[in-house]
């Protein structure tokens, strides 16, 4: 009967070992889930930031391609991309500018005084700039992640 008694005395230690093993497994699983959630959140933030940047760049490119005349001007201390179009003999301007962390668009008749505060919000960006060089517009935009992306748009000369 000694052999059996020895096994019974070992049994509580085996149970404790299994419980500790399960506890360690649960703890490591929780840690893995937390790490995965953090990585997922960061990935979503980067994807959203890149989406804002892509949207802003394609928006500007499409507006430039649709315009009759394109110019870069300084209005009210802001760098403004001015896109002029003619409708039924009247000239209209679309002004695209960056102020207060937001890319904005203002549309009005060409004779109307520029009112930046009346512009519609296009998207929030951490930075935005437009430069003209040798018939190319270099549009640089950065989203919430601060990663800048540049698009070059050829200006068609008549």
Short mmCIF file of C-alpha atoms in Angstrom, two decimals:
data_model
loop_
_atom_site.label_atom_id
_atom_site.label_comp_id
_atom_site.label_asym_id
_atom_site.label_seq_id
_atom_site.Cartn_x
_atom_site.Cartn_y
_atom_site.Cartn_z
CA UNK A 1 0.00 0.00 0.00
CA UNK A 2 3.00 2.34 0.26
CA UNK A 3 3.19 2.88 -3.50
CA UNK A 4 -0.37 4.12 -3.62
CA UNK A 5 0.06 6.41 -0.64
CA UNK A 6 3.12 8.01 -2.27
CA UNK A 7 1.09 8.75 -5.41
CA UNK A 8 -1.64 10.41 -3.35
CA UNK A 9 0.88 12.68 -1.67
CA UNK A 10 2.26 13.70 -5.10
CA UNK A 11 -1.21 14.45 -6.50
CA UNK A 12 -1.72 17.93 -4.88
CA UNK A 13 1.65 19.05 -6.26
CA UNK A 14 0.63 17.89 -9.76
CA UNK A 15 -2.64 19.82 -9.48
CA UNK A 16 -0.80 22.96 -8.34
CA UNK A 17 1.60 22.63 -11.26
CA UNK A 18 -1.29 22.31 -13.77
CA UNK A 19 -3.10 25.32 -12.24
CA UNK A 20 0.10 27.40 -12.38
CA UNK A 21 0.67 26.30 -15.98
CA UNK A 22 -2.89 27.33 -16.95
CA UNK A 23 -2.45 30.66 -15.12
CA UNK A 24 0.79 31.34 -16.96
CA UNK A 25 -0.87 30.42 -20.26
CA UNK A 26 -3.81 32.79 -19.53
CA UNK A 27 -1.45 35.62 -18.56
CA UNK A 28 0.66 35.21 -21.71
CA UNK A 29 -2.50 35.01 -23.86
CA UNK A 30 -3.77 38.28 -22.37
CA UNK A 31 -0.40 39.92 -22.96
CA UNK A 32 -0.45 38.75 -26.60
CA UNK A 33 -3.97 40.16 -27.09
CA UNK A 34 -2.94 43.55 -25.63
CA UNK A 35 0.14 43.72 -27.90
CA UNK A 36 -1.98 42.74 -30.91
CA UNK A 37 -4.59 45.41 -30.10
CA UNK A 38 -1.89 48.10 -29.88
CA UNK A 39 -0.36 47.06 -33.22
CA UNK A 40 -3.82 46.98 -34.84
CA UNK A 41 -4.65 50.48 -33.51
CA UNK A 42 -1.37 51.87 -34.85
CA UNK A 43 -1.98 50.23 -38.24
CA UNK A 44 -5.49 51.72 -38.47
CA UNK A 45 -4.17 55.19 -37.57
CA UNK A 46 -1.46 55.00 -40.27
CA UNK A 47 -3.98 53.75 -42.83
CA UNK A 48 -6.40 56.59 -42.03
CA UNK A 49 -3.60 59.17 -42.20
CA UNK A 50 -2.49 57.83 -45.59
CA UNK A 51 -6.12 57.91 -46.75
CA UNK A 52 -6.39 61.61 -45.84
CA UNK A 53 -3.17 62.33 -47.73
CA UNK A 54 -4.25 60.38 -50.83
CA UNK A 55 -7.63 62.10 -50.80
CA UNK A 56 -6.06 65.57 -50.53
CA UNK A 57 -3.56 64.93 -53.33
CA UNK A 58 -6.09 63.45 -55.77
CA UNK A 59 -8.57 66.22 -54.89
CA UNK A 60 -6.03 68.94 -55.82
CA UNK A 61 -4.96 67.06 -58.98
CA UNK A 62 -8.57 66.73 -60.20
CA UNK A 63 -9.31 70.41 -59.47
CA UNK A 64 -6.18 71.53 -61.34
CA UNK A 65 -7.03 69.37 -64.37
CA UNK A 66 -10.58 70.81 -64.52
CA UNK A 67 -9.46 74.47 -64.31
CA UNK A 68 -9.04 76.82 -67.28
CA UNK A 69 -6.27 78.77 -65.54
CA UNK A 70 -4.05 77.91 -62.55
CA UNK A 71 -1.97 80.27 -60.43
CA UNK A 72 -0.25 80.34 -57.05
CA UNK A 73 -0.91 83.54 -55.12
CA UNK A 74 -0.58 85.00 -51.64
CA UNK A 75 -3.92 86.22 -50.28
CA UNK A 76 -4.47 87.40 -46.71
CA UNK A 77 -1.02 86.05 -45.87
CA UNK A 78 -1.94 82.54 -47.08
CA UNK A 79 -0.44 80.62 -49.96
CA UNK A 80 -3.44 80.01 -52.23
CA UNK A 81 -3.85 77.84 -55.32
CA UNK A 82 -6.26 79.82 -57.52
CA UNK A 83 -8.16 77.85 -60.15
CA UNK A 84 -10.14 79.98 -62.60
CA UNK A 85 -13.02 78.70 -64.69
CA UNK A 86 -15.48 80.39 -67.01
CA UNK A 87 -19.21 79.63 -66.82
CA UNK A 88 -21.62 81.39 -69.19
CA UNK A 89 -19.21 84.28 -69.74
CA UNK A 90 -18.58 84.83 -65.98
CA UNK A 91 -15.25 84.02 -64.29
CA UNK A 92 -15.26 81.96 -61.09
CA UNK A 93 -12.40 81.10 -58.76
CA UNK A 94 -11.79 78.05 -56.66
CA UNK A 95 -9.20 78.86 -54.00
CA UNK A 96 -7.46 75.95 -52.28
CA UNK A 97 -5.43 76.80 -49.19
CA UNK A 98 -4.19 75.36 -45.90
CA UNK A 99 -4.92 77.07 -42.59
CA UNK A 100 -5.35 75.95 -38.99
CA UNK A 101 -4.45 72.31 -39.74
CA UNK A 102 -7.19 72.08 -42.38
CA UNK A 103 -7.16 72.05 -46.19
CA UNK A 104 -9.95 74.35 -47.39
CA UNK A 105 -11.72 75.28 -50.62
CA UNK A 106 -13.40 78.62 -51.31
CA UNK A 107 -15.52 79.07 -54.46
CA UNK A 108 -16.82 82.46 -55.65
CA UNK A 109 -17.09 84.84 -58.57
CA UNK A 110 -13.65 86.18 -59.50
CA UNK A 111 -14.56 89.73 -58.43
CA UNK A 112 -15.57 88.64 -54.89
CA UNK A 113 -13.03 89.55 -52.15
CA UNK A 114 -11.25 86.47 -50.73
CA UNK A 115 -12.73 85.30 -47.39
CA UNK A 116 -10.63 82.37 -46.06
CA UNK A 117 -12.93 81.80 -43.07
CA UNK A 118 -15.82 81.04 -45.46
CA UNK A 119 -13.98 78.17 -47.13
CA UNK A 120 -15.32 74.62 -46.93
CA UNK A 121 -13.21 72.05 -45.08
CA UNK A 122 -11.72 69.41 -47.40
CA UNK A 123 -9.73 67.39 -44.85
CA UNK A 124 -7.56 67.76 -41.73
CA UNK A 125 -3.81 67.45 -42.38
CA UNK A 126 -0.68 67.98 -40.31
CA UNK A 127 0.94 69.92 -43.20
CA UNK A 128 0.23 70.96 -46.78
CA UNK A 129 2.16 73.00 -49.34
CA UNK A 130 2.15 73.76 -53.06
CA UNK A 131 5.11 74.98 -55.11
CA UNK A 132 5.42 75.66 -58.83
CA UNK A 133 8.58 74.89 -60.75
CA UNK A 134 9.15 74.50 -64.51
CA UNK A 135 5.49 73.93 -65.39
CA UNK A 136 4.99 71.43 -62.55
CA UNK A 137 2.99 71.86 -59.38
CA UNK A 138 4.56 70.00 -56.45
CA UNK A 139 1.79 69.31 -53.92
CA UNK A 140 3.08 68.00 -50.58
CA UNK A 141 0.67 66.71 -47.96
CA UNK A 142 1.08 64.99 -44.59
CA UNK A 143 -1.63 63.28 -42.54
CA UNK A 144 -1.89 62.61 -38.81
CA UNK A 145 1.21 60.39 -38.90
CA UNK A 146 3.28 63.38 -40.16
CA UNK A 147 4.60 61.36 -43.12
CA UNK A 148 4.82 63.75 -46.14
CA UNK A 149 3.86 62.64 -49.65
CA UNK A 150 4.38 64.70 -52.80
CA UNK A 151 2.45 64.62 -56.07
CA UNK A 152 3.70 66.40 -59.19
CA UNK A 153 1.03 67.77 -61.52
CA UNK A 154 1.91 69.00 -65.00
CA UNK A 155 0.40 72.38 -65.84
CA UNK A 156 -0.81 72.39 -69.44
CA UNK A 157 0.18 75.59 -71.19
CA UNK A 158 -1.99 76.84 -74.04
#
